[in-house]
Coordinates of C-alpha atoms in Angstrom, one line a residue:
M25 CA 10.3 0.2 11.0
V26 CA 10.8 -0.4 7.4
S27 CA 14.4 0.1 6.1
D28 CA 15.5 3.5 4.7
K29 CA 15.9 1.9 1.3
R30 CA 12.3 0.6 1.3
K31 CA 11.0 4.0 2.5
T32 CA 12.8 5.8 -0.3
A33 CA 11.4 3.5 -2.9
E34 CA 7.9 4.0 -1.5
I35 CA 8.3 7.8 -1.6
V36 CA 9.3 7.5 -5.3
L37 CA 6.3 5.3 -5.9
E38 CA 4.0 7.9 -4.4
K39 CA 5.6 10.7 -6.4
I40 CA 5.4 8.9 -9.7
A41 CA 1.8 7.9 -9.1
G42 CA 0.8 11.4 -7.9
N43 CA 2.9 13.7 -10.0
F44 CA 3.0 11.9 -13.3
L45 CA 0.2 9.4 -13.6
K46 CA -2.4 11.5 -12.0
N47 CA -1.5 15.0 -13.2
H48 CA 0.4 14.6 -16.5
L49 CA 0.7 11.2 -18.1
E50 CA -2.0 9.1 -19.9
T51 CA -2.0 5.5 -21.0
G52 CA 0.8 5.0 -23.6
D53 CA 2.8 8.1 -22.5
K54 CA 6.5 7.7 -21.7
L55 CA 7.8 8.4 -18.2
P56 CA 11.0 10.4 -17.7
S57 CA 14.2 8.4 -17.6
E58 CA 15.6 6.9 -14.4
R59 CA 18.3 9.6 -14.4
E60 CA 15.7 12.4 -14.7
L61 CA 13.5 10.9 -12.0
A62 CA 16.4 10.4 -9.6
R63 CA 17.5 14.1 -10.1
L64 CA 13.9 15.3 -9.8
F65 CA 13.2 13.4 -6.5
G66 CA 16.7 13.7 -5.1
V67 CA 17.2 10.0 -4.7
S68 CA 19.4 7.3 -6.1
R69 CA 18.8 5.6 -9.5
N70 CA 18.6 2.3 -7.7
S71 CA 15.6 3.6 -5.7
V72 CA 13.9 4.8 -8.9
R73 CA 14.6 1.5 -10.6
E74 CA 13.1 -0.4 -7.6
A75 CA 10.0 1.8 -7.7
L76 CA 9.5 1.3 -11.5
Q77 CA 9.9 -2.5 -11.2
I78 CA 7.1 -2.5 -8.6
L79 CA 4.9 -0.5 -10.9
A80 CA 5.7 -2.9 -13.7
L81 CA 4.8 -5.9 -11.5
K82 CA 1.5 -4.2 -10.7
D83 CA 0.9 -3.9 -14.5
I84 CA 0.8 -0.1 -14.1
I85 CA 3.7 0.6 -16.4
E86 CA 5.6 -1.3 -19.1
I87 CA 9.4 -1.2 -19.1
K88 CA 10.8 -1.7 -22.6
R89 CA 14.5 -2.8 -22.7
G90 CA 16.5 0.2 -23.9
G91 CA 13.2 2.0 -24.7
G92 CA 12.1 3.5 -21.3
S93 CA 9.0 3.1 -19.3
Y94 CA 5.4 3.6 -20.5
V95 CA 2.1 4.1 -18.7
K96 CA -0.2 1.1 -19.1
Q97 CA -3.0 2.4 -16.9
S98 CA -3.6 5.9 -15.7
D99 CA -6.3 5.4 -13.0
A100 CA -4.2 7.2 -10.4
Q101 CA -6.6 6.6 -7.5
L102 CA -6.6 2.8 -8.1
I103 CA -2.8 2.9 -8.3
L104 CA -2.4 4.9 -5.1
D105 CA -4.9 2.5 -3.3
E106 CA -2.9 -0.5 -4.5
L107 CA 0.4 1.0 -3.4
F108 CA -1.0 2.1 0.0
E109 CA -2.2 -1.5 0.7
K110 CA 1.2 -2.9 -0.2
V111 CA 3.0 -0.4 2.0
V112 CA 0.7 -0.9 5.0
T113 CA 0.9 -4.7 4.7
A114 CA 4.7 -4.6 4.6
E115 CA 4.9 -2.3 7.6
N116 CA 2.4 -4.2 9.6
H117 CA 4.1 -7.5 9.0
L118 CA 7.3 -6.0 10.5
I119 CA 5.2 -4.7 13.5
F120 CA 4.0 -8.3 14.2
E121 CA 7.6 -9.6 13.8
M122 CA 8.8 -7.1 16.3
L123 CA 6.0 -8.1 18.7
E124 CA 7.3 -11.7 18.5
V125 CA 10.8 -10.4 19.3
R126 CA 9.5 -8.3 22.2
R127 CA 7.6 -11.3 23.6
A128 CA 10.8 -13.4 23.6
L129 CA 13.0 -10.7 25.0
E130 CA 10.6 -9.0 27.5
V131 CA 9.1 -12.1 29.0
E132 CA 12.5 -13.4 29.9
A133 CA 13.6 -10.0 31.1
I134 CA 10.7 -9.4 33.4
S135 CA 11.2 -12.8 35.0
L136 CA 14.8 -11.8 35.9
A137 CA 13.7 -8.3 36.8
A138 CA 11.3 -9.7 39.4
K139 CA 14.2 -11.5 41.0
R140 CA 16.9 -8.9 40.6
A141 CA 15.3 -5.4 40.6
T142 CA 16.9 -2.9 42.9
G143 CA 15.2 -0.1 44.7
E144 CA 16.5 2.3 42.0
D145 CA 15.1 0.0 39.3
L146 CA 11.7 -0.1 40.9
N147 CA 11.7 3.6 41.3
N148 CA 12.5 4.1 37.6
I149 CA 9.7 1.7 36.5
R150 CA 7.2 3.4 38.9
K151 CA 8.1 6.9 37.6
A152 CA 7.5 5.7 34.0
L153 CA 4.2 4.2 35.1
E154 CA 3.1 7.5 36.7
Q155 CA 4.0 9.4 33.5
M156 CA 1.7 7.0 31.6
A157 CA -1.2 8.4 33.5
V158 CA -1.1 11.6 31.5
P159 CA -4.3 12.7 29.7
I160 CA -5.0 10.7 26.5
D161 CA -4.3 13.7 24.3
K162 CA -0.7 13.9 25.5
V163 CA 0.2 11.3 22.8
E164 CA 4.0 11.6 22.6
I165 CA 4.5 11.8 26.4
G166 CA 2.4 8.7 26.7
V167 CA 4.4 6.9 24.1
Q168 CA 7.8 7.8 25.7
A169 CA 6.6 6.8 29.2
D170 CA 5.4 3.5 27.8
L171 CA 8.7 2.9 26.1
H172 CA 10.7 3.8 29.2
F173 CA 8.5 1.5 31.3
H174 CA 9.5 -1.5 29.2
M175 CA 13.1 -0.4 28.8
Y176 CA 13.5 0.0 32.6
I177 CA 12.1 -3.5 33.1
V178 CA 14.8 -4.9 30.7
A179 CA 17.4 -2.8 32.6
A180 CA 16.2 -4.4 35.9
S181 CA 17.0 -7.8 34.5
H182 CA 20.7 -6.9 35.0
N183 CA 21.5 -9.1 32.0
S184 CA 23.9 -7.2 29.8
I185 CA 23.0 -9.1 26.6
L186 CA 19.2 -8.5 27.0
I187 CA 19.9 -4.9 27.8
H188 CA 22.1 -4.5 24.7
L189 CA 19.4 -6.2 22.5
A190 CA 16.7 -3.9 23.8
Q191 CA 18.9 -0.8 23.3
T192 CA 19.7 -1.9 19.8
L193 CA 16.0 -2.4 19.0
I194 CA 14.8 0.7 20.8
K195 CA 13.5 2.6 17.7
Q196 CA 11.6 -0.5 16.6
M197 CA 10.2 -0.9 20.1
E198 CA 9.1 2.7 20.1
E199 CA 7.3 2.2 16.7
T200 CA 5.4 -0.9 17.9
I201 CA 4.4 1.0 21.1
R202 CA 3.2 4.0 19.1
T203 CA 1.2 1.9 16.7
T204 CA -0.3 -0.1 19.5
R205 CA -1.4 2.9 21.4
Q206 CA -2.9 4.6 18.3
N207 CA -4.8 1.4 17.7
R208 CA -5.9 0.7 21.2
F209 CA -7.0 4.3 22.1
K210 CA -9.5 4.5 19.2
N211 CA -11.6 3.2 22.1
A212 CA -11.1 5.6 25.0
D213 CA -12.0 2.9 27.6
R214 CA -8.8 1.1 26.7
Y215 CA -6.7 4.0 27.9
E216 CA -7.4 3.2 31.6
E217 CA -7.3 -0.5 30.8
T218 CA -3.8 -0.2 29.3
F219 CA -2.6 1.8 32.4
N220 CA -4.0 -0.9 34.7
E221 CA -2.2 -3.7 32.7
H222 CA 1.1 -1.9 33.3
K223 CA 0.3 -1.2 36.9
E224 CA -0.3 -4.9 37.5
I225 CA 3.0 -5.7 35.8
Y226 CA 4.8 -3.2 38.1
I227 CA 3.2 -4.7 41.2
A228 CA 4.3 -8.2 40.2
I229 CA 7.9 -7.1 39.8
A230 CA 7.9 -5.1 43.0
S231 CA 6.5 -8.1 44.9
G232 CA 9.2 -10.3 43.5
D233 CA 6.7 -12.7 41.9
D234 CA 8.6 -13.8 38.7
A235 CA 5.9 -16.3 37.6
I236 CA 3.1 -13.8 37.8
A237 CA 5.2 -11.0 36.2
K238 CA 6.2 -13.3 33.3
S239 CA 2.5 -14.4 32.8
L240 CA 1.3 -10.8 32.8
M241 CA 3.9 -9.6 30.3
E242 CA 3.1 -12.5 28.0
A243 CA -0.6 -11.8 28.3
H244 CA 0.0 -8.1 27.6
I245 CA 1.9 -8.6 24.4
T246 CA -0.4 -11.4 23.2
R247 CA -3.4 -9.1 23.8
V248 CA -1.8 -6.3 21.8
R249 CA -1.0 -8.7 18.9
K250 CA -4.6 -10.0 18.9
E251 CA -6.1 -6.4 18.9
L252 CA -3.8 -5.3 16.1
S253 CA -4.5 -8.4 14.0
E254 CA -8.3 -7.7 14.3
S255 CA -7.8 -4.0 13.5
F256 CA -5.7 -4.6 10.4
L257 CA -7.9 -7.3 8.9
P258 CA -8.8 -7.8 6.0
I259 CA -5.6 -5.9 4.8
L260 CA -3.4 -8.3 6.8
K261 CA -3.8 -11.9 7.5
V262 CA -1.7 -13.1 10.6

């Protein structure tokens, strides 16, 4: 869910910390130049520069104008722990922001879907629901079925703008669903609970009860957010 640019900078951070600080360089040693690091890692100099600036802000290296970058601390494990916490926090904030977007989009979409869903729409949603009943170890099948379930609900709204928004955000939706399922299914009992939540949502749409459908979707996303916030603490405060 993070941007390609941010991901590239994070990869450079990990490589610098692992390959240089841990294995080769000690406090006071000079790092290779931006040009050399960019060539070594196969990335742009901008990505290398961004990574070095983060290390400097962490007081891990010192950047001397016109003189290169020097190691200030060489405790690689501490460095990697700090970087991991930064990356996880950034990614998780984006997950929570995406859940806010999903709540706004899907709560409205399901209300419309309960009023407008055709027989074909209901069949698509039901098939996705049935696929969600796969064994817990069929991780990717479950993720895709869950994603399709939600996308079919948006499609059943027959609102072209909502549908376009969902399609534009499909990769981000997939990541929030994957993260949610990974977190929820640490407790195996939640696997059946998750299926039943989706089953209730389907029944509400099929019965044409837009108020109940809307309430169930909002409760579902709110519950997911609460569970994730509890799981990610104390790394992330939401």
